[in-house]
Amino acid sequence: MRKKIIAGNWKMNKTVADALTLVKGIQAELAGSTEVEVVVCPPFTALKSVGDVLTDSQIKLGCQNMSSENDGAYTGEISHTMLKELFVKYVILGHSERRQYYKETDFWVNKKVKKALETNLRPIVCVGEKLEEREAGNTEKVVEAQVRGSLADITAEQFENVVVAYEPVWAIGTGKTATSEQAQEVHAFIRGIIRDMVGEKAAKGLRIQYGGSMKASNAKELLSQPDIDGGLIGGAALEARSFVDIVKAGL
Ligand code: PEP
């Protein structure tokens, strides 16, 4: 049985004060619950404050990117050591916004995934096709290239600490959700690629989140699909009520 994992990606939102209000609201409702793994990913500037609130909590701290390097002259970058010092456990890598606006390629995502795994951080690795790619019938081709490229050379053992997020780009922040059938089809396809890459056991154990306009009203149906093991939530993670309701849909 794969434990469901719901992660909130706060993107470039929330001052420290706003982040504290949000995490305290989430914490108040979900403090002791352990059936679903819950992760919050604030912006870097709020990691310390949010992490302090989460000491001794079941809710885990994640971040939205990290450097593939250890330290040194990389202006503007954040290293694994800095993140671990703040008790970060998960790191979102290869989000479509980073691929689109900052030209992150599978090569770079793969370097970061390897660094995260080497340093005991758990990557949430995002893949997903654009609208024109889906319409051209290229969803599988695009997703397969991203999965194989971003997760190249990762061993079956390392896969135990990997989460994949399938996020069709056309569904992110648009209010258009993939139907549960569309999402399930791609999730099963991704699991098949992982089976081919590292074997049945790792594929069966891998958690694959869906992301793209997930909200309380569609979460239950998406989360009841056999290969959908959680959600990566953007807009609906910015408010405690809507995020908590999605988590509860996964129970
Ligand atoms: C995301 O950016 O990862 C995401 C899923 O956003 P939204 O929920 O707003 O579509």
Tab-separated table of C-alpha atoms and ligand atoms in Angstrom:
chain	number	residue	atom	x	y	z
A	1	MET	CA	0.000	0.000	0.000
A	2	ARG	CA	1.374	3.382	-0.981
A	3	LYS	CA	0.743	6.140	1.551
A	4	LYS	CA	-0.875	9.122	-0.112
A	5	ILE	CA	1.134	12.329	-0.179
A	6	ILE	CA	-0.387	15.792	-0.534
A	7	ALA	CA	2.061	18.662	-0.989
A	8	GLY	CA	1.306	22.371	-1.141
A	9	ASN	CA	3.463	24.425	-3.487
A	10	TRP	CA	3.136	28.010	-2.305
A	11	LYS	CA	5.261	29.299	-5.216
A	12	MET	CA	6.297	32.978	-4.921
A	13	ASN	CA	3.520	33.795	-2.464
A	14	LYS	CA	3.354	34.626	1.236
A	15	THR	CA	5.465	36.919	3.354
A	16	VAL	CA	6.783	35.381	6.570
A	17	ALA	CA	3.760	36.725	8.472
A	18	ASP	CA	1.314	35.330	5.891
A	19	ALA	CA	3.161	32.009	5.776
A	20	LEU	CA	2.874	31.688	9.546
A	21	THR	CA	-0.858	32.341	9.442
A	22	LEU	CA	-1.273	29.703	6.742
A	23	VAL	CA	0.834	26.985	8.337
A	24	LYS	CA	-0.794	27.520	11.736
A	25	GLY	CA	-4.212	27.185	10.106
A	26	ILE	CA	-3.184	23.906	8.457
A	27	GLN	CA	-1.513	22.655	11.601
A	28	ALA	CA	-4.579	23.396	13.732
A	29	GLU	CA	-6.668	21.005	11.620
A	30	LEU	CA	-4.171	18.320	10.730
A	31	ALA	CA	-1.825	18.222	13.703
A	32	GLY	CA	-2.030	14.559	14.663
A	33	SER	CA	-3.148	13.004	11.398
A	34	THR	CA	-0.788	10.423	9.957
A	35	GLU	CA	-2.835	8.580	7.325
A	36	VAL	CA	-1.881	10.981	4.556
A	37	GLU	CA	1.624	12.435	4.347
A	38	VAL	CA	1.332	16.221	4.230
A	39	VAL	CA	4.089	18.510	2.965
A	40	VAL	CA	4.148	22.304	2.741
A	41	CYS	CA	6.601	24.063	0.428
A	42	PRO	CA	6.849	27.758	1.304
A	43	PRO	CA	9.196	30.180	-0.455
A	44	PHE	CA	12.804	30.055	0.801
A	45	THR	CA	12.370	33.216	2.869
A	46	ALA	CA	9.688	31.586	5.030
A	47	LEU	CA	11.277	28.138	5.464
A	48	LYS	CA	12.833	28.877	8.845
A	49	SER	CA	9.700	30.396	10.378
A	50	VAL	CA	7.380	27.717	8.988
A	51	GLY	CA	9.825	24.974	10.006
A	52	ASP	CA	9.858	26.281	13.584
A	53	VAL	CA	6.070	25.949	13.734
A	54	LEU	CA	6.318	22.397	12.402
A	55	THR	CA	8.797	21.118	15.000
A	56	ASP	CA	7.320	17.854	16.335
A	57	SER	CA	4.545	17.983	13.743
A	58	GLN	CA	3.586	15.227	11.295
A	59	ILE	CA	3.488	17.887	8.579
A	60	LYS	CA	6.756	17.954	6.667
A	61	LEU	CA	8.680	20.866	5.267
A	62	GLY	CA	9.552	21.053	1.579
A	63	CYS	CA	11.036	23.662	-0.731
A	64	GLN	CA	10.588	24.536	-4.392
A	65	ASN	CA	14.060	24.177	-5.901
A	66	MET	CA	17.701	23.622	-4.958
A	67	SER	CA	21.138	23.833	-6.503
A	68	SER	CA	22.837	20.820	-8.009
A	69	GLU	CA	26.124	22.075	-6.490
A	70	ASN	CA	27.438	21.773	-2.941
A	71	ASP	CA	28.615	25.334	-2.302
A	72	GLY	CA	30.637	28.137	-3.842
A	73	ALA	CA	30.223	30.879	-6.417
A	74	TYR	CA	26.634	30.293	-7.571
A	75	THR	CA	24.916	33.615	-6.984
A	76	GLY	CA	21.293	33.296	-5.993
A	77	GLU	CA	21.371	29.534	-5.460
A	78	ILE	CA	20.501	27.523	-2.342
A	79	SER	CA	22.366	24.326	-1.400
A	80	HIS	CA	21.251	21.056	0.146
A	81	THR	CA	23.249	21.838	3.286
A	82	MET	CA	21.373	25.109	3.762
A	83	LEU	CA	18.052	23.370	3.287
A	84	LYS	CA	18.822	20.506	5.623
A	85	GLU	CA	19.909	22.979	8.274
A	86	LEU	CA	16.289	24.184	8.184
A	87	PHE	CA	14.934	20.604	8.429
A	88	VAL	CA	13.647	20.543	4.867
A	89	LYS	CA	12.714	16.988	3.846
A	90	TYR	CA	11.275	17.352	0.327
A	91	VAL	CA	12.335	19.408	-2.666
A	92	ILE	CA	10.175	20.071	-5.727
A	93	LEU	CA	12.352	19.724	-8.843
A	94	GLY	CA	11.625	20.318	-12.508
A	95	HIS	CA	8.356	22.167	-11.973
A	96	SER	CA	6.962	23.279	-15.337
A	97	GLU	CA	7.368	26.930	-14.346
A	98	ARG	CA	11.081	26.342	-13.850
A	99	ARG	CA	11.289	24.438	-17.107
A	100	GLN	CA	9.405	27.188	-18.946
A	101	TYR	CA	10.717	30.448	-17.429
A	102	TYR	CA	14.218	29.384	-16.327
A	103	LYS	CA	14.899	26.912	-19.120
A	104	GLU	CA	15.593	24.005	-16.790
A	105	THR	CA	16.170	20.932	-18.893
A	106	ASP	CA	15.912	17.269	-17.975
A	107	PHE	CA	19.710	17.238	-17.723
A	108	TRP	CA	19.656	19.849	-14.958
A	109	VAL	CA	16.661	18.350	-13.224
A	110	ASN	CA	18.494	15.019	-13.204
A	111	LYS	CA	21.623	16.601	-11.680
A	112	LYS	CA	19.489	18.114	-8.939
A	113	VAL	CA	17.586	14.862	-8.335
A	114	LYS	CA	20.885	13.012	-7.923
A	115	LYS	CA	22.207	15.644	-5.521
A	116	ALA	CA	18.997	15.544	-3.489
A	117	LEU	CA	19.106	11.757	-3.173
A	118	GLU	CA	22.824	11.710	-2.320
A	119	THR	CA	22.143	14.170	0.490
A	120	ASN	CA	18.987	12.535	1.877
A	121	LEU	CA	16.488	15.019	0.541
A	122	ARG	CA	13.414	13.585	-1.156
A	123	PRO	CA	12.765	14.980	-4.624
A	124	ILE	CA	9.257	15.574	-5.958
A	125	VAL	CA	10.019	15.395	-9.671
A	126	CYS	CA	7.524	17.143	-11.946
A	127	VAL	CA	6.702	16.068	-15.479
A	128	GLY	CA	3.840	16.919	-17.815
A	129	GLU	CA	2.899	17.851	-21.343
A	130	LYS	CA	1.829	21.223	-22.740
A	131	LEU	CA	-1.568	21.690	-24.383
A	132	GLU	CA	-0.181	21.673	-27.922
A	133	GLU	CA	1.731	18.476	-27.168
A	134	ARG	CA	-1.437	16.769	-25.930
A	135	GLU	CA	-3.411	17.994	-28.912
A	136	ALA	CA	-0.752	16.682	-31.285
A	137	GLY	CA	-1.059	13.247	-29.643
A	138	ASN	CA	2.407	13.497	-28.114
A	139	THR	CA	1.573	13.234	-24.403
A	140	GLU	CA	3.238	9.863	-23.904
A	141	LYS	CA	6.303	10.749	-25.934
A	142	VAL	CA	6.870	13.993	-23.988
A	143	VAL	CA	6.208	12.484	-20.573
A	144	GLU	CA	8.409	9.460	-21.279
A	145	ALA	CA	11.325	11.673	-22.336
A	146	GLN	CA	10.964	13.766	-19.177
A	147	VAL	CA	10.711	10.726	-16.896
A	148	ARG	CA	13.701	8.955	-18.460
A	149	GLY	CA	15.753	12.153	-18.621
A	150	SER	CA	14.971	13.588	-15.193
A	151	LEU	CA	15.334	10.228	-13.454
A	152	ALA	CA	18.271	8.805	-15.400
A	153	ASP	CA	20.682	6.620	-13.388
A	154	ILE	CA	18.505	6.529	-10.280
A	155	THR	CA	18.652	3.082	-8.682
A	156	ALA	CA	15.703	0.985	-7.562
A	157	GLU	CA	16.717	1.605	-3.919
A	158	GLN	CA	16.916	5.352	-4.467
A	159	PHE	CA	13.434	5.325	-5.975
A	160	GLU	CA	12.071	4.631	-2.491
A	161	ASN	CA	12.758	8.289	-1.738
A	162	VAL	CA	11.437	9.711	-4.995
A	163	VAL	CA	7.976	11.120	-5.640
A	164	VAL	CA	6.898	11.894	-9.209
A	165	ALA	CA	4.281	14.567	-9.883
A	166	TYR	CA	2.369	14.330	-13.142
A	167	GLU	CA	1.300	17.874	-13.895
A	168	PRO	CA	-0.213	18.516	-17.317
A	169	VAL	CA	0.921	22.079	-17.992
A	170	TRP	CA	-2.454	23.016	-19.459
A	171	ALA	CA	-4.092	22.221	-16.117
A	172	ILE	CA	-1.752	24.243	-13.900
A	173	GLY	CA	-3.401	27.366	-12.527
A	174	THR	CA	-5.967	27.331	-15.329
A	175	GLY	CA	-8.924	25.814	-13.527
A	176	LYS	CA	-8.910	23.011	-16.137
A	177	THR	CA	-8.336	19.692	-14.423
A	178	ALA	CA	-7.463	16.517	-16.263
A	179	THR	CA	-10.355	14.094	-15.951
A	180	SER	CA	-9.658	11.250	-13.573
A	181	GLU	CA	-9.460	8.908	-16.604
A	182	GLN	CA	-6.943	11.136	-18.408
A	183	ALA	CA	-4.816	11.423	-15.292
A	184	GLN	CA	-5.021	7.711	-14.421
A	185	GLU	CA	-3.950	6.784	-17.944
A	186	VAL	CA	-0.779	8.863	-17.739
A	187	HIS	CA	-0.022	7.762	-14.170
A	188	ALA	CA	-0.228	4.105	-15.208
A	189	PHE	CA	1.977	4.912	-18.193
A	190	ILE	CA	4.589	6.558	-15.931
A	191	ARG	CA	4.572	3.573	-13.590
A	192	GLY	CA	5.171	1.350	-16.609
A	193	ILE	CA	8.230	3.385	-17.615
A	194	ILE	CA	9.641	3.116	-14.101
A	195	ARG	CA	9.022	-0.653	-14.205
A	196	ASP	CA	11.021	-0.777	-17.388
A	197	MET	CA	13.794	1.388	-15.911
A	198	VAL	CA	14.276	-0.194	-12.474
A	199	GLY	CA	11.884	-3.102	-12.048
A	200	GLU	CA	8.521	-4.075	-10.622
A	201	LYS	CA	9.211	-3.522	-6.919
A	202	ALA	CA	10.361	0.085	-7.311
A	203	ALA	CA	7.522	0.825	-9.746
A	204	LYS	CA	4.922	-0.571	-7.365
A	205	GLY	CA	6.308	1.438	-4.461
A	206	LEU	CA	6.633	4.744	-6.310
A	207	ARG	CA	4.185	7.456	-5.341
A	208	ILE	CA	2.883	9.486	-8.275
A	209	GLN	CA	1.037	12.699	-7.470
A	210	TYR	CA	-1.360	14.492	-9.765
A	211	GLY	CA	-1.076	18.275	-10.032
A	212	GLY	CA	-3.139	20.774	-11.993
A	213	SER	CA	-6.079	22.698	-10.551
A	214	MET	CA	-6.736	20.054	-7.911
A	215	LYS	CA	-9.278	21.267	-5.395
A	216	ALA	CA	-11.553	19.844	-2.735
A	217	SER	CA	-14.365	19.272	-5.247
A	218	ASN	CA	-12.324	17.069	-7.632
A	219	ALA	CA	-9.735	15.621	-5.244
A	220	LYS	CA	-11.715	12.611	-4.072
A	221	GLU	CA	-12.300	11.263	-7.539
A	222	LEU	CA	-8.715	11.855	-8.661
A	223	LEU	CA	-7.304	10.340	-5.482
A	224	SER	CA	-9.460	7.233	-5.813
A	225	GLN	CA	-7.740	6.209	-9.067
A	226	PRO	CA	-5.443	3.198	-8.642
A	227	ASP	CA	-2.243	4.939	-9.783
A	228	ILE	CA	-2.854	8.402	-8.277
A	229	ASP	CA	-1.078	8.522	-4.938
A	230	GLY	CA	-1.523	12.123	-3.949
A	231	GLY	CA	-1.555	15.669	-5.171
A	232	LEU	CA	0.767	18.582	-5.734
A	233	ILE	CA	-1.381	21.598	-5.055
A	234	GLY	CA	-0.740	25.186	-6.157
A	235	GLY	CA	-3.587	27.697	-5.914
A	236	ALA	CA	-5.691	25.704	-3.474
A	237	ALA	CA	-2.706	25.355	-1.116
A	238	LEU	CA	-2.632	29.082	-0.414
A	239	GLU	CA	-5.568	28.939	1.925
A	240	ALA	CA	-5.762	26.601	4.929
A	241	ARG	CA	-9.403	25.594	4.419
A	242	SER	CA	-9.062	24.493	0.785
A	243	PHE	CA	-5.748	22.697	1.396
A	244	VAL	CA	-7.057	20.853	4.444
A	245	ASP	CA	-10.183	19.803	2.545
A	246	ILE	CA	-8.010	18.259	-0.186
A	247	VAL	CA	-5.993	16.366	2.425
A	248	LYS	CA	-9.226	15.110	3.969
A	249	ALA	CA	-10.381	13.924	0.543
A	250	GLY	CA	-7.342	11.643	0.518
A	251	LEU	CA	-8.246	9.966	3.832
B	1	PEP	C1	1.379	23.487	-9.462
B	1	PEP	O1	1.839	24.540	-9.864
B	1	PEP	O2	2.135	22.577	-9.094
B	1	PEP	C2	-0.065	23.334	-9.459
B	1	PEP	C3	-0.568	22.136	-9.475
B	1	PEP	O3	-0.798	24.491	-9.483
B	1	PEP	P1	-2.406	24.607	-9.440
B	1	PEP	O4	-2.897	23.666	-8.353
B	1	PEP	O5	-2.657	26.052	-9.103
B	1	PEP	O6	-2.895	24.214	-10.773
